[in-house]
Short mmCIF file of C-alpha atoms in Angstrom, two decimals:
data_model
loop_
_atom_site.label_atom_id
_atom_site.label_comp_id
_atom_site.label_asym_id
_atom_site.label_seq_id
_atom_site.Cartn_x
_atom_site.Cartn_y
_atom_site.Cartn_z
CA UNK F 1 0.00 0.00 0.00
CA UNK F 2 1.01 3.29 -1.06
CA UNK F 3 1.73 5.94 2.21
CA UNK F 4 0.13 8.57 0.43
CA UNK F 5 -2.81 8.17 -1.93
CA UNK F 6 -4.39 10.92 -4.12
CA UNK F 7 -6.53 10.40 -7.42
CA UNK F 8 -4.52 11.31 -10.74
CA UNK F 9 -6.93 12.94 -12.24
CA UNK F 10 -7.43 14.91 -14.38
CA UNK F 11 -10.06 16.75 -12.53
CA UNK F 12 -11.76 19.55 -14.78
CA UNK F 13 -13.86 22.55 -13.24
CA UNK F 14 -15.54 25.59 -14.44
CA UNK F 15 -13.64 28.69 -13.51
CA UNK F 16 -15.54 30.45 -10.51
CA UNK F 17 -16.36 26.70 -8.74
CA UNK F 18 -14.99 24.97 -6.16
CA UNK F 19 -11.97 22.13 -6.95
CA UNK F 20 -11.58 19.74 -4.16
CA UNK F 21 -8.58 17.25 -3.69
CA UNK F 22 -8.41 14.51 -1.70
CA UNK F 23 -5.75 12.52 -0.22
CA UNK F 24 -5.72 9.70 2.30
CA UNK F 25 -2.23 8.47 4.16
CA UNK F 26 -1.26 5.17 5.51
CA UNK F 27 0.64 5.70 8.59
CA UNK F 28 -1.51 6.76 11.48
CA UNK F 29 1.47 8.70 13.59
CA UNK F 30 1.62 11.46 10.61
CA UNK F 31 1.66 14.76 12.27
CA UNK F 32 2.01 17.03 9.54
CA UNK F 33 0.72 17.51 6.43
CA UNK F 34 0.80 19.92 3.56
CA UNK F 35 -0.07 21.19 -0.33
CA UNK F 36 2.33 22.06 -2.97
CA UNK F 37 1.17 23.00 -6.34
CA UNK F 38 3.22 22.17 -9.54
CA UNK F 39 2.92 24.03 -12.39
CA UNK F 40 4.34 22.12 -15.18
CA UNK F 41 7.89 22.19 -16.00
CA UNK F 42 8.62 24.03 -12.79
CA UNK F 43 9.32 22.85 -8.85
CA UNK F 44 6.96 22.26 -5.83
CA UNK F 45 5.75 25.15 -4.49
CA UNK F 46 4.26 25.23 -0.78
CA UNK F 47 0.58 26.42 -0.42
CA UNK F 48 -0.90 25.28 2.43
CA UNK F 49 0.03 23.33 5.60
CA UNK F 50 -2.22 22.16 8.44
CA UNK F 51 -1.21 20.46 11.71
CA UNK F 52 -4.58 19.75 13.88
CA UNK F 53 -7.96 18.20 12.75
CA UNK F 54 -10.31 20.95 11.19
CA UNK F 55 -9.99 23.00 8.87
CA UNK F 56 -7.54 25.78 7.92
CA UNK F 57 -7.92 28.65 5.52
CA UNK F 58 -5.78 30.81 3.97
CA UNK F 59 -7.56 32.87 1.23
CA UNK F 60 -9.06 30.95 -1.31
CA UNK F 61 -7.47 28.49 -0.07
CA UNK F 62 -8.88 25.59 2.53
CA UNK F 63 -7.00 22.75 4.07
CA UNK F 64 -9.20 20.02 6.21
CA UNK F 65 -7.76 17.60 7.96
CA UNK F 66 -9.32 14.37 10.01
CA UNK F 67 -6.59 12.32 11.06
CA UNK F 68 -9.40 9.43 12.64
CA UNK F 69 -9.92 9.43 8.94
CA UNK F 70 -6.57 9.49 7.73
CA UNK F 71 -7.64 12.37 5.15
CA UNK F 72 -6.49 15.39 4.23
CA UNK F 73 -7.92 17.82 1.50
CA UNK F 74 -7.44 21.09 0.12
CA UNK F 75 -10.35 23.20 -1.10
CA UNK F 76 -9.88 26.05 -3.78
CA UNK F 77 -12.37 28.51 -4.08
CA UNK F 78 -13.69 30.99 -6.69
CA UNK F 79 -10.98 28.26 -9.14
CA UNK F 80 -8.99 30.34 -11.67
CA UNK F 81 -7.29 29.22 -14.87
CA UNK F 82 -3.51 30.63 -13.35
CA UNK F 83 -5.22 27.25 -10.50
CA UNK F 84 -4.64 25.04 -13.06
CA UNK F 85 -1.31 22.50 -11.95
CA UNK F 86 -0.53 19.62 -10.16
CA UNK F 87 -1.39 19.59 -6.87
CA UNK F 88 0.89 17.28 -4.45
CA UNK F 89 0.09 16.09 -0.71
CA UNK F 90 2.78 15.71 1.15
CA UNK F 91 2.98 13.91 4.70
CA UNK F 92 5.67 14.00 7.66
CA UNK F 93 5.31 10.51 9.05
CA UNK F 94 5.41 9.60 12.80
CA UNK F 95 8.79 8.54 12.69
CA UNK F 96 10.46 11.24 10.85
CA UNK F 97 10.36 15.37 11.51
CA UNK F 98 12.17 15.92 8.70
CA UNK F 99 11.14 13.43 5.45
CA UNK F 100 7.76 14.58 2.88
CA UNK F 101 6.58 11.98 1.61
CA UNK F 102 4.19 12.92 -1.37
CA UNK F 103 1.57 11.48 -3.38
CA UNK F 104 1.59 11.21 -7.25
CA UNK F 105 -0.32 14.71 -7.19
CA UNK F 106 -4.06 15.15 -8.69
CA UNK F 107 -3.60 17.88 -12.10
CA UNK F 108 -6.31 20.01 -12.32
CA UNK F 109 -7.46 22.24 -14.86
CA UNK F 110 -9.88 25.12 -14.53
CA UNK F 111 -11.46 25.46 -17.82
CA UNK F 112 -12.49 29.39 -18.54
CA UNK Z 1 15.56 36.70 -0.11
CA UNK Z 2 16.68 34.76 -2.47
CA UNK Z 3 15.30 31.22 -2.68
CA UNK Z 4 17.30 27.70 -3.16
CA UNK Z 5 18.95 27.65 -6.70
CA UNK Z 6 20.47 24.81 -8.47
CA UNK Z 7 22.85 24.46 -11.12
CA UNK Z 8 22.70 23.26 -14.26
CA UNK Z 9 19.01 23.81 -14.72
CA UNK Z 10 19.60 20.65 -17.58
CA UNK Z 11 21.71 18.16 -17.78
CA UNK Z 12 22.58 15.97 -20.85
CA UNK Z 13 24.94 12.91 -20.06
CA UNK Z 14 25.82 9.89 -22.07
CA UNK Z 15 25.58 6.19 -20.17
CA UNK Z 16 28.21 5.73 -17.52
CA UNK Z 17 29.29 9.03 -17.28
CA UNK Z 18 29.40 10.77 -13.99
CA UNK Z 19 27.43 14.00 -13.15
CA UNK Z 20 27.31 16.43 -10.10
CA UNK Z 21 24.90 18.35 -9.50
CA UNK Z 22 25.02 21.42 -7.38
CA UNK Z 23 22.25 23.11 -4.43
CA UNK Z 24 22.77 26.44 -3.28
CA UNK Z 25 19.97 26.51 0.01
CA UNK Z 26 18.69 29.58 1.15
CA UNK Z 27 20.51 31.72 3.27
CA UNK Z 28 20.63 30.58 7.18
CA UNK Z 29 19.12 27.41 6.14
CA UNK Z 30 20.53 24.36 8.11
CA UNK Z 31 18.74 21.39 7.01
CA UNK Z 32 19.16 20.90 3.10
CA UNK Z 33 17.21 17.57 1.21
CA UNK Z 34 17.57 15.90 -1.90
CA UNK Z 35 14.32 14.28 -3.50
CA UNK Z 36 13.87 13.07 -7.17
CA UNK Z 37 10.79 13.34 -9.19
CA UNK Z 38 10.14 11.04 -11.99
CA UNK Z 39 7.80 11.63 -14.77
CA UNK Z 40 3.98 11.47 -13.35
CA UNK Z 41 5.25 10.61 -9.59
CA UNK Z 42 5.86 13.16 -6.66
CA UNK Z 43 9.10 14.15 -5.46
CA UNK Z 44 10.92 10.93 -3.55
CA UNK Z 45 13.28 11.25 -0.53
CA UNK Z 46 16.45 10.89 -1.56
CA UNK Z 47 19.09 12.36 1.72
CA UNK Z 48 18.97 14.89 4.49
CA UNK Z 49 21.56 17.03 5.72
CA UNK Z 50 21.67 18.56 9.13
CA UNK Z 51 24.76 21.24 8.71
CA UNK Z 52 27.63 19.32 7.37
CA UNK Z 53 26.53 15.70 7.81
CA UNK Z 54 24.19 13.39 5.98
CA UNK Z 55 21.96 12.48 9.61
CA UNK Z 56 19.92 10.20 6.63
CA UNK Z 57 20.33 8.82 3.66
CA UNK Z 58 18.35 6.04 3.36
CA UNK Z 59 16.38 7.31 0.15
CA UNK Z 60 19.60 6.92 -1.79
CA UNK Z 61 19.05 4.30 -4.39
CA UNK Z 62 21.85 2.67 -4.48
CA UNK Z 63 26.12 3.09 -4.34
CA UNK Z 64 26.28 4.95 -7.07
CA UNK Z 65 24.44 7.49 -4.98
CA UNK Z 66 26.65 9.85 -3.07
CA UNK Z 67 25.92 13.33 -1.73
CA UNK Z 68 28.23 16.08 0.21
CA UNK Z 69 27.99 19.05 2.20
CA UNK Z 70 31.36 20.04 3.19
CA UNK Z 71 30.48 23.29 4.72
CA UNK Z 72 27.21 23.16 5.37
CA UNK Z 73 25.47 25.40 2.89
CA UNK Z 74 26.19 24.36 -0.37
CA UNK Z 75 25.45 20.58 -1.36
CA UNK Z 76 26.61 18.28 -4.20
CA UNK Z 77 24.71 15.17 -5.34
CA UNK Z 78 27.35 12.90 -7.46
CA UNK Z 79 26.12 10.18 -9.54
CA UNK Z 80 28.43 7.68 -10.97
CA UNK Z 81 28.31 5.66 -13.76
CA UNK Z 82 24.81 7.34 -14.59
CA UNK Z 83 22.15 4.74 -16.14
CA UNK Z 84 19.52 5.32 -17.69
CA UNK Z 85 17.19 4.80 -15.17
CA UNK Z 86 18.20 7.99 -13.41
CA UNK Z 87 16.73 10.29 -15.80
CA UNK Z 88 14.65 12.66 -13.83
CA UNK Z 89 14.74 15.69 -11.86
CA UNK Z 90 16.56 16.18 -9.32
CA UNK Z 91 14.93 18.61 -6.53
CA UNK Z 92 17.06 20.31 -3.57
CA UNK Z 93 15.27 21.45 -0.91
CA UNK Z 94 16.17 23.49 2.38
CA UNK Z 95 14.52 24.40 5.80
CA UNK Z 96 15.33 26.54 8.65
CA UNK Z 97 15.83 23.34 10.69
CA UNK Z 98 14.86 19.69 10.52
CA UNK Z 99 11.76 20.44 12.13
CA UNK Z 100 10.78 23.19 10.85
CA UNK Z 101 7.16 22.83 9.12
CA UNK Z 102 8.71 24.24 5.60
CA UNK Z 103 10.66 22.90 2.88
CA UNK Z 104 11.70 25.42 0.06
CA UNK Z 105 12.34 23.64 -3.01
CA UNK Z 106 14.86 25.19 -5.83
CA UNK Z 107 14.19 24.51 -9.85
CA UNK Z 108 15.56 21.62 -9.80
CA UNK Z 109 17.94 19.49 -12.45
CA UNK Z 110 16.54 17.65 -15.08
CA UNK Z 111 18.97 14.80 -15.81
CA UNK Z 112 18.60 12.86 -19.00
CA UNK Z 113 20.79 9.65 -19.28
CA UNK Z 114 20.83 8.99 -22.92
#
């Protein structure tokens, strides 16, 4: 079983709705967890970490977390076409402070 | 500030060759990583430097593998007898510490083995 899980897409949305990715994890001691987007060609770049169950926002942005669940997923509101990139979850296992380990990423692409 | 940059932004080798390729973390940054992305996967763990010393580098793949830090800013990742199979980009990523929550990644490398 893979540690971090997230559906490839490609998931498609209307610009103005709401794009939600999901992403489930495999080791229950995870502590943190974040969002980097990927724009093609170009690096990881950090958007959103959360820490504690709930849900954190930060602008359009909304990160939810249930870690009974093992879930995490990140909410974009009002979706723009500059949205549209791969979106990676990455996890800190329990046994590590330091290691991400990411998912495959979920592309999305917000169709004008 | 400026962010973590890496040099060469490409790199073309032939089979068996060796390669280096150079991260430049950002400024006051302590803890550096290495990860490698593959086409349609996310970034893997590759090693993890706290100041000068690898504290893990079990991601490595195999020998052929080796990564320095001499004086713990800038960090080399050295590839011998490069293979095919290590096409791929090549990410470098710092953070104020090991436990800080953020990891900064630079451009990266793209590495094609031909």
């Amino acid at each position: 079983q893979k540690e971090v899980e997230q559906n490839s897409g490609p998931l498609s949305v209307p610009e103005g709705a709401i794009a939600s990715l999901n992403c489930t994890y495999s080791d229950r001691g995870s502590q943190s967890f974040f969002w980097y987007r990927q724009y093609s060609g170009k690096s990881p770049e950090l958007i959103m970490s959360i820490y504690s169950n709930g849900d954190k926002e930060d602008g359009r942005f909304t990160a939810q977390l249930n870690k009974a669940s093992q879930y995490v997923s990140l909410l974009i509101r009002d979706s723009q076409p500059s949205d549209s990139a791969t979106y990676l979850c990455a996890v800190k296992s329990g046994g590590s402070n330091y290691k991400l380990t990411f998912g495959k990423g979920t592309l999305l692409t917000v169709n004008p | 500030g400026a962010g973590v940059s890496q040099t060469p932004s490409n790199k073309v080798t032939e089979k068996g060759k060796y390669v280096e390729l150079r991260c430049d973390p950002i400024s006051g940054h302590t803890a550096l990583y290495w990860y490698r992305q593959s086409l349609g996967q996310g970034p893997e763990f590759l090693i993890y430097f706290q100041g000068t010393g690898a504290a893990d580098d079990s991601g490595l793949p195999n020998d052929r593998f080796f990564a320095v830090r001499p004086e713990g800013s800038v960090s080399t990742l050295k590839i011998q007898r490069t293979e095919r199979g290590d096409s791929a980009v090549y990410l470098c990523a710092s953070s104020l510490e090991a436990s800080a929550r953020a990891q900064y990644f630079g451009p990266g490398t793209r590495l094609t083995v031909l």
